[in-house]
Short mmCIF file of C-alpha atoms and ligand atoms in Angstrom, two decimals:
data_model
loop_
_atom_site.label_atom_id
_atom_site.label_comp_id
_atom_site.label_asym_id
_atom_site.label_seq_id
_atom_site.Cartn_x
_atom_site.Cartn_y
_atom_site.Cartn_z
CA UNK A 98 79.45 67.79 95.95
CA UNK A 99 80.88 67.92 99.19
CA UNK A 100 83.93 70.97 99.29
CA UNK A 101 85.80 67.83 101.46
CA UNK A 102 86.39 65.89 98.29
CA UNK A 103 86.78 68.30 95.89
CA UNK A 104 89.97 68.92 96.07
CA UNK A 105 91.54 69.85 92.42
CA UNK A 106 94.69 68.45 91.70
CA UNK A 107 95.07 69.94 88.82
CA UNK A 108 95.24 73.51 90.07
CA UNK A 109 98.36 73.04 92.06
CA UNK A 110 100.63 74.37 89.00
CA UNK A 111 98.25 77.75 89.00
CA UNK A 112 96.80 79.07 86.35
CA UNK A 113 97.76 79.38 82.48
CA UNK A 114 98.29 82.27 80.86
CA UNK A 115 96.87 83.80 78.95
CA UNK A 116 93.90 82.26 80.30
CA UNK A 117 92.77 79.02 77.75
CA UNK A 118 89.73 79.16 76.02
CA UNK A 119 86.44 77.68 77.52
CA UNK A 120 87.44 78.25 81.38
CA UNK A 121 85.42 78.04 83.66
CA UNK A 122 85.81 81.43 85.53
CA UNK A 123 84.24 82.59 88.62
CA UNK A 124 84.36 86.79 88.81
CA UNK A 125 83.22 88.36 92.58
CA UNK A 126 82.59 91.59 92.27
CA UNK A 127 82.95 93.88 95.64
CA UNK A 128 80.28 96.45 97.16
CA UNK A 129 82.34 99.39 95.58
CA UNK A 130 82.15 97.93 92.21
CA UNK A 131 78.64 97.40 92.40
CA UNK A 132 78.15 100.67 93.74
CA UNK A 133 75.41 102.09 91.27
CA UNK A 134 73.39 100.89 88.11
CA UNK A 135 76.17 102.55 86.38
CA UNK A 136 78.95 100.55 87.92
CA UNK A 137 76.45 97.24 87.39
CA UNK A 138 76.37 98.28 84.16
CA UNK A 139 79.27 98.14 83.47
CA UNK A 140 80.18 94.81 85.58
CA UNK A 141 77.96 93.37 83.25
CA UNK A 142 79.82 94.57 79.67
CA UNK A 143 83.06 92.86 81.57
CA UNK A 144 81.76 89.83 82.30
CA UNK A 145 79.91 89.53 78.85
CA UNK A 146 83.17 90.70 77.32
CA UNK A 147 84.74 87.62 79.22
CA UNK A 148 81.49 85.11 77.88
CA UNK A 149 81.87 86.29 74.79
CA UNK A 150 85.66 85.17 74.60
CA UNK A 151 84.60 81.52 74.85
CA UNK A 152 84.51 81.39 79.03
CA UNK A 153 81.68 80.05 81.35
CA UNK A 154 81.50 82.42 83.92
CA UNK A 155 79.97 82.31 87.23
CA UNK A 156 79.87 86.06 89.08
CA UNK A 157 79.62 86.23 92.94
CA UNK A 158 78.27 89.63 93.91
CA UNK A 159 78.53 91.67 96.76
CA UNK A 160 75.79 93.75 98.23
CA UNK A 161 75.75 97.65 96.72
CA UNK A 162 78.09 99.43 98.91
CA UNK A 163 76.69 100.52 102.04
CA UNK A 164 73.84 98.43 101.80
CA UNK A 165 74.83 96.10 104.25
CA UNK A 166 75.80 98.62 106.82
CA UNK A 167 72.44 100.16 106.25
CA UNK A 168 70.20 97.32 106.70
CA UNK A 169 72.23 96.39 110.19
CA UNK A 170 71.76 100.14 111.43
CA UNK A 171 68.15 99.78 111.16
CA UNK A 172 68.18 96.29 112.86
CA UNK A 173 70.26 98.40 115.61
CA UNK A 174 67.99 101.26 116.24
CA UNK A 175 65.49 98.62 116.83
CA UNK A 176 67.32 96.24 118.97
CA UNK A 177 70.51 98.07 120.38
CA UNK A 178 70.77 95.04 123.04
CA UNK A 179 73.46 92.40 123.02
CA UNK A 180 72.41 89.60 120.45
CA UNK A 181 70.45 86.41 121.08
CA UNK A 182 70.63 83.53 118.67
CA UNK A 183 66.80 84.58 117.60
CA UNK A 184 68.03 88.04 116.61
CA UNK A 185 71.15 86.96 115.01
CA UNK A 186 68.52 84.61 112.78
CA UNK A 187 66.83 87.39 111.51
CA UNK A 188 70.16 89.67 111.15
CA UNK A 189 71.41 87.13 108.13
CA UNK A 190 67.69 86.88 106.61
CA UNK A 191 67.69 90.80 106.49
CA UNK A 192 71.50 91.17 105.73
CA UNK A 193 70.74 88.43 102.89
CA UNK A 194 68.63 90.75 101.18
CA UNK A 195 71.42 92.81 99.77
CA UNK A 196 73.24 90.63 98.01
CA UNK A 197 69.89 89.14 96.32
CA UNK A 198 69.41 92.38 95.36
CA UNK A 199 72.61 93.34 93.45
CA UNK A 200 73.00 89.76 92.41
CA UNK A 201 68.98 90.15 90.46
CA UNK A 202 70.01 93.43 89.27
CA UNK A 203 73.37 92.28 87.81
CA UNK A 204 71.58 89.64 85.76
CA UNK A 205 68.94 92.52 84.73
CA UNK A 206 71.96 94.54 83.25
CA UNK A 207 73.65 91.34 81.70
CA UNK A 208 70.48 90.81 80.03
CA UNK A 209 69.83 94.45 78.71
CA UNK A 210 73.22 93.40 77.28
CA UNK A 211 72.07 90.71 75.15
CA UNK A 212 74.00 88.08 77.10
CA UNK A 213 71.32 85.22 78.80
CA UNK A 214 71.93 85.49 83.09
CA UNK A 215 70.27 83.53 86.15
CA UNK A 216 70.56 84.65 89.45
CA UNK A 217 70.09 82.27 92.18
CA UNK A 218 70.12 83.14 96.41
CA UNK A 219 72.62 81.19 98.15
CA UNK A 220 69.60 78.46 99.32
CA UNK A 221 68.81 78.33 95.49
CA UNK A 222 72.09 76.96 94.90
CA UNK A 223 72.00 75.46 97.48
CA UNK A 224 74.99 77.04 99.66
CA UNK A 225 74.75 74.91 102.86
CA UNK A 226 76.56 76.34 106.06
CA UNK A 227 76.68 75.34 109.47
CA UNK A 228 74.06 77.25 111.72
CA UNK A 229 76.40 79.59 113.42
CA UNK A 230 74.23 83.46 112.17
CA UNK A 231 76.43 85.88 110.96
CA UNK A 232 79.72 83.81 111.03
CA UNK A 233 78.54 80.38 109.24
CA UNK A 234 80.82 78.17 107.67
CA UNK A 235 80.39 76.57 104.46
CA UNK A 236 79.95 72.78 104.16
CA UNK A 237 78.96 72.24 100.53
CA UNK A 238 77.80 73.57 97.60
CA UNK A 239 75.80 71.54 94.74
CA UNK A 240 77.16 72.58 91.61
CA UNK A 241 74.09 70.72 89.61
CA UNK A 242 72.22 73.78 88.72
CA UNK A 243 74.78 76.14 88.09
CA UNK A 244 76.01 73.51 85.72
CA UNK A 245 73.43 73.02 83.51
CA UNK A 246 72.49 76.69 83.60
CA UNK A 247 76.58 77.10 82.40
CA UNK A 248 75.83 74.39 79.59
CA UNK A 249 72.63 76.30 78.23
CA UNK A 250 75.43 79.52 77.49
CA UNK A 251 74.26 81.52 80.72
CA UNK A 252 76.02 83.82 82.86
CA UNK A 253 75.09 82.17 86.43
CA UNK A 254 75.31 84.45 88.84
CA UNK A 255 75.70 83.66 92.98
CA UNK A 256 74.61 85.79 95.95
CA UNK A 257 78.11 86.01 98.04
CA UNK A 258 78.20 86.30 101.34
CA UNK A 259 75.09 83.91 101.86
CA UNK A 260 73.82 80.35 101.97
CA UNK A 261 71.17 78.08 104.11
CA UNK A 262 72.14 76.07 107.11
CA UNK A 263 70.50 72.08 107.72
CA UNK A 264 67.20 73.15 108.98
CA UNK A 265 66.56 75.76 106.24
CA UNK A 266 67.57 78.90 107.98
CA UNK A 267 69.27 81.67 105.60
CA UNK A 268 72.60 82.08 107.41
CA UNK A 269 75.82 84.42 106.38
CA UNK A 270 79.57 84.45 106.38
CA UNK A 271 80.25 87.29 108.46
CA UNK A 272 81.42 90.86 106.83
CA UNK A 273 83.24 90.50 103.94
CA UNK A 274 82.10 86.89 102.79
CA UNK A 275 81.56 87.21 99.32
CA UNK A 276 85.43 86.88 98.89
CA UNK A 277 84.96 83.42 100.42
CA UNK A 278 81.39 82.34 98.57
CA UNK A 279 83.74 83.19 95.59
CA UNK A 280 86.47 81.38 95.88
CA UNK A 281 84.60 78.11 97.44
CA UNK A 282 81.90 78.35 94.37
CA UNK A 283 84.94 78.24 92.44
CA UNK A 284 86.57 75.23 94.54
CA UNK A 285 83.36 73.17 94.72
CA UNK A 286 83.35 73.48 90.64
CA UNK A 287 86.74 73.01 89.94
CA UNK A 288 86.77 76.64 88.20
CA UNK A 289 89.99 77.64 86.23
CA UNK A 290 90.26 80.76 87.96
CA UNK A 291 89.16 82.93 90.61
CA UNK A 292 89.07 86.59 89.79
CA UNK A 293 87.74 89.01 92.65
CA UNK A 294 87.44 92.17 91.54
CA UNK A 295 87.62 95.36 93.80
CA UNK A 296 88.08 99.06 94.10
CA UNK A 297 91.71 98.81 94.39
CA UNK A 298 93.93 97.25 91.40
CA UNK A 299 95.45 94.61 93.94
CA UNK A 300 96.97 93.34 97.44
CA UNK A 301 99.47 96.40 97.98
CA UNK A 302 102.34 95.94 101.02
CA UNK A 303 99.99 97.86 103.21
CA UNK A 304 96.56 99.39 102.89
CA UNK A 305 97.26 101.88 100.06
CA UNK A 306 94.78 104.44 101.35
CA UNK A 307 96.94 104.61 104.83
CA UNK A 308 100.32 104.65 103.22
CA UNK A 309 100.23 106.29 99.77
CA UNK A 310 103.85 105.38 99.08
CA UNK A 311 102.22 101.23 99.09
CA UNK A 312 103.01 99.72 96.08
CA UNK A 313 101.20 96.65 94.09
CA UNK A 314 102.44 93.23 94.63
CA UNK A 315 102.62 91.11 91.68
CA UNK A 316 102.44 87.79 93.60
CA UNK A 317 102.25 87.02 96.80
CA UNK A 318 102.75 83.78 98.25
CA UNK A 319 99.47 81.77 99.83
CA UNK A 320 100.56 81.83 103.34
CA UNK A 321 101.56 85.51 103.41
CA UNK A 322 98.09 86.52 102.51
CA UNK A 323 96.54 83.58 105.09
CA UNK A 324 99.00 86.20 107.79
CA UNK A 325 98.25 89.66 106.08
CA UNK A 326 94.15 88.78 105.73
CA UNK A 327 94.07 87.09 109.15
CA UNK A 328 95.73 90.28 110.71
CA UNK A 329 93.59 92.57 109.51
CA UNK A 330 94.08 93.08 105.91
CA UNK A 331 90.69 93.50 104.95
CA UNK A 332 91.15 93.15 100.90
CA UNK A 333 90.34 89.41 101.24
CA UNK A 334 88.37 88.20 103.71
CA UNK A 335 90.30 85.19 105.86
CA UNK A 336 88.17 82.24 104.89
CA UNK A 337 88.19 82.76 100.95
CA UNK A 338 91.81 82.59 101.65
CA UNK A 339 92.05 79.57 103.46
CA UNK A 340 89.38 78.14 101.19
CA UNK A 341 92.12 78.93 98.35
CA UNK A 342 94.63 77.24 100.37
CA UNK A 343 93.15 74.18 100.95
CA UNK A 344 91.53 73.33 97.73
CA UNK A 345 94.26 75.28 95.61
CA UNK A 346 92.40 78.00 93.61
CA UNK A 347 94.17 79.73 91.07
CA UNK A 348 93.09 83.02 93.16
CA UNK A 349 94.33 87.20 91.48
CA UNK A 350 92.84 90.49 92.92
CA UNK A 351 91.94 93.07 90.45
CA UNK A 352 90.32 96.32 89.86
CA UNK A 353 87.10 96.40 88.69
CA UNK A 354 87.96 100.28 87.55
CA UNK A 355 89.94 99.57 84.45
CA UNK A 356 88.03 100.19 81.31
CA UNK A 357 85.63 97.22 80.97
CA UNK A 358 86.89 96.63 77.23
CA UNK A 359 90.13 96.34 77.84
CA UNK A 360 92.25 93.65 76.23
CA UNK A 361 91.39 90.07 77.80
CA UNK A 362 94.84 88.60 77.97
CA UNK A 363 95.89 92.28 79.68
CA UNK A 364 93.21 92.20 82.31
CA UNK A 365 93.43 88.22 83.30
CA UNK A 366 97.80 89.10 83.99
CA UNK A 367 96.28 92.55 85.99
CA UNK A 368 96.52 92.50 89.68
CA UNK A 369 98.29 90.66 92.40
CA UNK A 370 98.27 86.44 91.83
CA UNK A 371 98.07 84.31 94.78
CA UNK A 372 100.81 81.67 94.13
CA UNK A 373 101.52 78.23 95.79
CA UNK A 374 105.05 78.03 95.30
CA UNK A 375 107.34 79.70 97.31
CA UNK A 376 110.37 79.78 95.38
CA UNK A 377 108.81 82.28 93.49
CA UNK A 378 109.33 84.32 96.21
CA UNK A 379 113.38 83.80 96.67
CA UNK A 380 114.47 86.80 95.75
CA UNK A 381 111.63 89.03 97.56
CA UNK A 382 112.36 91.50 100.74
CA UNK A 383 112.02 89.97 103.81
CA UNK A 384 109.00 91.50 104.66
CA UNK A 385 106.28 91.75 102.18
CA UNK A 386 103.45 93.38 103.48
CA UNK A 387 102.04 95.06 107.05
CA UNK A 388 98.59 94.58 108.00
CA UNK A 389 96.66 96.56 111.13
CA UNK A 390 93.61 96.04 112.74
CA UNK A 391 91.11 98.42 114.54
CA UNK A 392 88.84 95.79 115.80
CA UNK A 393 90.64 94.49 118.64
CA UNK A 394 90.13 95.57 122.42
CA UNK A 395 92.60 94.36 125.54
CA UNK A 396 91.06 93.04 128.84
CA UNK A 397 93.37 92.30 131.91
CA UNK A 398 92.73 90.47 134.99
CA UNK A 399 94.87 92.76 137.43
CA UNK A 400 96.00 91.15 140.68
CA UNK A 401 95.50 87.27 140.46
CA UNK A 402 97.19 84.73 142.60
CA UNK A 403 100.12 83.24 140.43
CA UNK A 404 99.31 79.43 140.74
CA UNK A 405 98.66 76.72 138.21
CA UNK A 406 95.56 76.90 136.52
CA UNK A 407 94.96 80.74 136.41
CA UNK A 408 94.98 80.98 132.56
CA UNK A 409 92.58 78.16 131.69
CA UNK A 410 90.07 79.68 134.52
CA UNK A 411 90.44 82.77 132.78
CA UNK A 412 90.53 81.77 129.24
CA UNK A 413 88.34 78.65 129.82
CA UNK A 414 85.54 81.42 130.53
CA UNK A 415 85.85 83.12 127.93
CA UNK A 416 86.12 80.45 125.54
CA UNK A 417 82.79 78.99 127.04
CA UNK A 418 81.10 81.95 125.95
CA UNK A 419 82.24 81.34 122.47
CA UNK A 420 84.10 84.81 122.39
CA UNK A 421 87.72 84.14 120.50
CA UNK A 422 90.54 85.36 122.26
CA UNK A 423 94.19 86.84 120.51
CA UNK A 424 96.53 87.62 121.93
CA UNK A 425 97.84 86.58 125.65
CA UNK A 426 100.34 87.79 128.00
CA UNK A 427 100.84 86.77 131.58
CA UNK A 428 103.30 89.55 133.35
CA UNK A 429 106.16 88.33 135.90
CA UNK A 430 104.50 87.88 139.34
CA UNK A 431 105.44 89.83 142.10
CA UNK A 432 104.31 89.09 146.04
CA UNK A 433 102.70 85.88 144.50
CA UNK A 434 100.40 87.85 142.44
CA UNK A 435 100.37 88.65 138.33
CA UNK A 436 98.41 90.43 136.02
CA UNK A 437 96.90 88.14 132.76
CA UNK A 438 96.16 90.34 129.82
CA UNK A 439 94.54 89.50 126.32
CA UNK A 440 92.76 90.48 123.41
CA UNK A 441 89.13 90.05 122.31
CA UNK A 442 87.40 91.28 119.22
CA UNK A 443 85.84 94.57 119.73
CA UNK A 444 82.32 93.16 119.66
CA UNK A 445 82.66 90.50 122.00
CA UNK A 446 84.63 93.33 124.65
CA UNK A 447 81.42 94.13 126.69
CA UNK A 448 80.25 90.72 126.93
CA UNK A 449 83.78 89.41 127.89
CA UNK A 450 84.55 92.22 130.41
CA UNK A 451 80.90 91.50 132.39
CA UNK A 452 81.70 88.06 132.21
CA UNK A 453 85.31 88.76 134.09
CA UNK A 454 84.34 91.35 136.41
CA UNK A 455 81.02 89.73 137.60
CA UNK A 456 82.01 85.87 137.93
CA UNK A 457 86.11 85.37 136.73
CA UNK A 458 87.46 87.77 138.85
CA UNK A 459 85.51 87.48 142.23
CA UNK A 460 86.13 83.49 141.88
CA UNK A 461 89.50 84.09 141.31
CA UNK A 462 90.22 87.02 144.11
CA UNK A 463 91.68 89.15 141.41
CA UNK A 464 92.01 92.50 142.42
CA UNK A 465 90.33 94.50 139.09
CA UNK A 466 89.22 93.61 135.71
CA UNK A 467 90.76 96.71 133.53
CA UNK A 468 89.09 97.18 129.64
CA UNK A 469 90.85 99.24 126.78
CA UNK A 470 89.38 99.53 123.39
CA UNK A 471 91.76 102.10 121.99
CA UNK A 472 93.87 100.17 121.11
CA UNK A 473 95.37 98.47 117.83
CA UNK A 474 97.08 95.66 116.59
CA UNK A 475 99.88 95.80 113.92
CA UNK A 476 101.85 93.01 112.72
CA UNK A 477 104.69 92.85 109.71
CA UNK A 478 104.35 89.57 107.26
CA UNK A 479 106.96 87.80 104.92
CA UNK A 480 108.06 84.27 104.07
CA UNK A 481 111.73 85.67 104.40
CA UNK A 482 110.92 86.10 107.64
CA UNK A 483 111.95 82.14 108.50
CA UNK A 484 115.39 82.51 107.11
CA UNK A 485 116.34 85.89 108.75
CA UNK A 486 117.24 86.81 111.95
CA UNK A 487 116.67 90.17 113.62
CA UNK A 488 113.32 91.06 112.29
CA UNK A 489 111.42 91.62 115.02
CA UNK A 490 113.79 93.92 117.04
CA UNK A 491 114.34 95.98 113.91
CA UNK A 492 110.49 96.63 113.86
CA UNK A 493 110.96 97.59 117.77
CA UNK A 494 113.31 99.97 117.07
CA UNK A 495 111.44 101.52 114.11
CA UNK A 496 108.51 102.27 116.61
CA UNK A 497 110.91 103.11 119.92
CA UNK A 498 112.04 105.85 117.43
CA UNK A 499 108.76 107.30 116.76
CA UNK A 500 108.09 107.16 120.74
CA UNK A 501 105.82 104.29 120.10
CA UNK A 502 104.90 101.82 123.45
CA UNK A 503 104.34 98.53 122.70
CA UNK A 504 102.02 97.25 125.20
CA UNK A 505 101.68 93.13 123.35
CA UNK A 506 103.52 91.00 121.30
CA UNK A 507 103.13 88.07 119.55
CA UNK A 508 105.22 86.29 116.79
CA UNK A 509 104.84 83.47 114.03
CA UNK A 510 107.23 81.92 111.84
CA UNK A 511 106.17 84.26 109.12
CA UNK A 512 104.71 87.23 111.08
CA UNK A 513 105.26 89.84 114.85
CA UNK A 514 102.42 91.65 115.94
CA UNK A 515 102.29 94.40 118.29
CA UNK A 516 99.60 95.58 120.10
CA UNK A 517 99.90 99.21 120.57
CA UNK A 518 97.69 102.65 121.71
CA UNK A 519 95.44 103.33 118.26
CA UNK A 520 96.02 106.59 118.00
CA UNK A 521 99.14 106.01 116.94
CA UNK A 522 98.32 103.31 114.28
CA UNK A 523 99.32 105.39 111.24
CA UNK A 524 102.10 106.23 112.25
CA UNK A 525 103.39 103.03 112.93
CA UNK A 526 102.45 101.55 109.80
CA UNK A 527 103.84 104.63 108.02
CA UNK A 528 107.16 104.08 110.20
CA UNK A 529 107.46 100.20 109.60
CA UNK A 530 107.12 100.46 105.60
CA UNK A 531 109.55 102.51 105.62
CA UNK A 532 111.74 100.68 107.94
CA UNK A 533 111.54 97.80 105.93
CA UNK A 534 111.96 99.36 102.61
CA UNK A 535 108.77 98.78 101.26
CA UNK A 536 108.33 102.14 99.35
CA UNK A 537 111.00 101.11 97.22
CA UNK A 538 110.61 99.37 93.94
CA UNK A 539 111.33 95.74 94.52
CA UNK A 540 115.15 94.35 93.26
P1 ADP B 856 85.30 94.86 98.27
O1 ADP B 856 84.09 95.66 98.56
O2 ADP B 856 85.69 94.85 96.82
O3 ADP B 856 85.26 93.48 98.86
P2 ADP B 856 86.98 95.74 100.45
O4 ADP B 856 86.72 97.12 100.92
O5 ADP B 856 86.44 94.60 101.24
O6 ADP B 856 86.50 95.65 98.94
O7 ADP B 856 88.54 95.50 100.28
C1 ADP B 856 89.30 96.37 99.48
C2 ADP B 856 89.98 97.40 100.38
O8 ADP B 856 90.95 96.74 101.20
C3 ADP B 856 90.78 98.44 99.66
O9 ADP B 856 89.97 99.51 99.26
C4 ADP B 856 91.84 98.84 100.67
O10 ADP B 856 91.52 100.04 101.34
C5 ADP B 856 91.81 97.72 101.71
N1 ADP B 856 93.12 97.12 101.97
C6 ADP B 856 93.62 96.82 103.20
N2 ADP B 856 94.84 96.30 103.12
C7 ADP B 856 95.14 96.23 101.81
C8 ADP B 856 96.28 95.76 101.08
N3 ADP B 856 97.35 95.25 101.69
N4 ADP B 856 96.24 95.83 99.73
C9 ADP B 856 95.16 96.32 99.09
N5 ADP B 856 94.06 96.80 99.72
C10 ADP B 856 94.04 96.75 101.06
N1 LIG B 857 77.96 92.62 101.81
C1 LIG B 857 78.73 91.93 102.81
C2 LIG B 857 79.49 92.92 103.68
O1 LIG B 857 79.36 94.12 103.50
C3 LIG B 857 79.66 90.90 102.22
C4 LIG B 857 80.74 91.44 101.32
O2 LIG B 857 80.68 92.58 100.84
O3 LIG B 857 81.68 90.68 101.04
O4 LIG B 857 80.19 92.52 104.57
MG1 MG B 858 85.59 92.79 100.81
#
């Protein structure tokens, strides 16, 4: 079936609890949690335990931890270059590989368990992307084998992060893509629930191993996490999330480090829910979470004539060489001439800043084309946001009083980022959840 008309109607009231019998439940299981044959191991006990109960589960694993990284590294040492389309090709057929690994030995363990299991690859399913390596997009997923598989009592397991583009190609999602192979599996099939399980016990207001003090949300609303995930937030990637929003999966994060036995009903409440409604949220601080991201770099075009049409030369560059800009600020001009800054992600920086400096700015008559990787973005997110005023400046003086320049803004309805020198990252995110009370328990 097509994800386009899939859409399930009857998830928009989330999920029941505790969770009816004979659901159809997808589990993805991150690279921490699959970590070792002793972690599989005991994936697999949890996931019988859950077949067992009466459930038709389909598990979406990621590749062991580190595996990924590894296999890229030795792709790097052979071709440290800047990537061609070719390359990129083989990148996802060798990055591939991990997650068909963990996914085969997954169903090994559930097996050794007594509990049947099929693994398929993503093209087994088949998973069909777009042809964009190492960033594809999902078009559709056929849910015809998985089904039948289901119907025989198996565990079906999924490769995440993986699928096959038109012409046969293996492609994948970019890092962190099992979260969305999960949650999509679980759209195209009209699953009950979407559990992804991970190595911390839920979305926390910030990244709990930066701030200690973090503490568990129980829910947090859809478009929150669409901010907190697309700022950096790496505990979901971006697309499951948007997948979530758009097809309305019943979506929870949750550790895969409790005891695997534990009671059923206990584990499916665990975690932090993903919720639809916002009322929910009423009675909720004003700012619920604060993301950062490392991966960012700032470019400016120093010394261009301030006329019309400046930006889309600049941008229109960039955006021809398919490299996604951020963030964007134009400074006051003085003597007819401004400076245009903006943000790239860190892997397109080199290609972006040869692009500037060798055609941009000499076309232009800019004076100098000025990089800056140390840097870092961080932004504050909450729904309360809309209805209260004086936000943002209270987040500027938070940082002005640890000494803190802010060098970028940018706001949302929901959301101000700052861009800001990295090294002092921590410290602003340690400042700003305290600023906004988010050590304390909520009201
Ligand atoms: P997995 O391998 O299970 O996909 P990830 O490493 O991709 O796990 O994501 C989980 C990690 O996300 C956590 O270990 C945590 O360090 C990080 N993280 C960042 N922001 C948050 C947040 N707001 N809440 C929880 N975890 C977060
Ligand atoms: N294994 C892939 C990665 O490391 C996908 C994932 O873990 O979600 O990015
Ligand atoms: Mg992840």
């Amino acid at each position: 079936m097509t994800l386009q008309t899939s859409v399930a109607a009857e998830h928009a009231s989330g999920a029941a609890y505790p969770v009816s019998s004979m659901a159809l439940i997808v589990h993805k299981y991150g690279g921490t949690s699959m970590g070792s044959t002793e972690r599989i191991r005991n994936v697999a006990k949890r996931v019988a335990k859950w077949a067992r109960a009466g459930h038709q589960l389909v598990v979406v694993p990621s590749a062991m931890s580190g595996e990924t990284n590894r296999l890229l590294g030795l792709a790097k040492e052979l071709a440290p270059a800047k990537s061609s389309d070719a390359t990129n090709r083989e990148l996802d057929m060798l990055a591939a590989t991990g997650e068909q690994a963990s996914s085969a030995l997954l169903a090994i363990a559930l097996q050794a368990e007594g509990m049947g299991s099929v693994s398929y690859a993503g093209w087994q399913v088949p998973i069909l992307t777009n042809s964009a390596y190492t960033k594809a997009r999902i078009q559709s997923i056929d849910d015809q084998r998985i089904r039948a598989d289901l119907a025989a009592g198996k565990v079906v397991i999924v490769t995440g992060f993986q699928g096959i583009d038109g012409e046969g190609h293996i492609t994948t999602l970019g890092r962190g893509g099992s979260d969305t192979s999960a949650v999509a599996v679980a759209a195209a099939m009209k699953a009950d629930e979407c559990l992804i399980y991970t190595d911390v016990d839920g979305v926390y207001t910030t990244d709990p191993r930066v701030v200690p003090e973090a503490r568990r949300l129980h829910t947090v609303s859809f478009e929150e996490m669409l901010e907190m995930a697309s700022m950096g937030s790496k505990v979901l990637q971006i697309r499951s999330v948007e997948f979530a929003g758009k097809y309305k999966v019943p979506l929870r994060v949750l550790s895969s480090f409790t005891p695997w036995d534990i009671d059923i009903n206990e584990e499916a409440r665990s975690g932090t829910l993903i919720t639809f409604e916002e009322d929910e949220k009423m009675e909720q601080a004003v700012v619920s979470g604060i993301a950062f991201n490392r991966d960012e770099a700032k470019i400016s075009v120093v010394g261009v004539p301030d006329k019309p049409g400046i930006a889309y030369q600049i941008l229109g560059a960039v955006a021809e060489a398919n490299i996604e800009v951020d963030m964007i600020i134009q400074n006051i001009s003085k003597d007819g001439k401004t400076d245009f800054s903006f943000t790239v992600n860190r892997n397109d920086f080199a290609r972006a800043l040869d692009l500037l400096k060798d055609k941009v700015a000499p076309a232009l008559g800019a004076k100098e084309v000025i990089g800056d990787t140390k840097i870092c973005k961080v932004s504050i997110v909450g729904i309360g946001m809309r209805s209260h005023v004086g936000i943002a400046s209270k987040m500027f003086r938070a940082l002005s009083e640890e000494g803190i320049n802010i060098q970028m803004i940018s706001t949302s309805e929901i959301k101000t980022s700052v861009v800001i020198d990295e090294k002092y990252m921590e410290l602003a995110v340690r400042a700003l959840h305290k600023a906004f009370d988010l050590d304390q328990p909520a009201a």
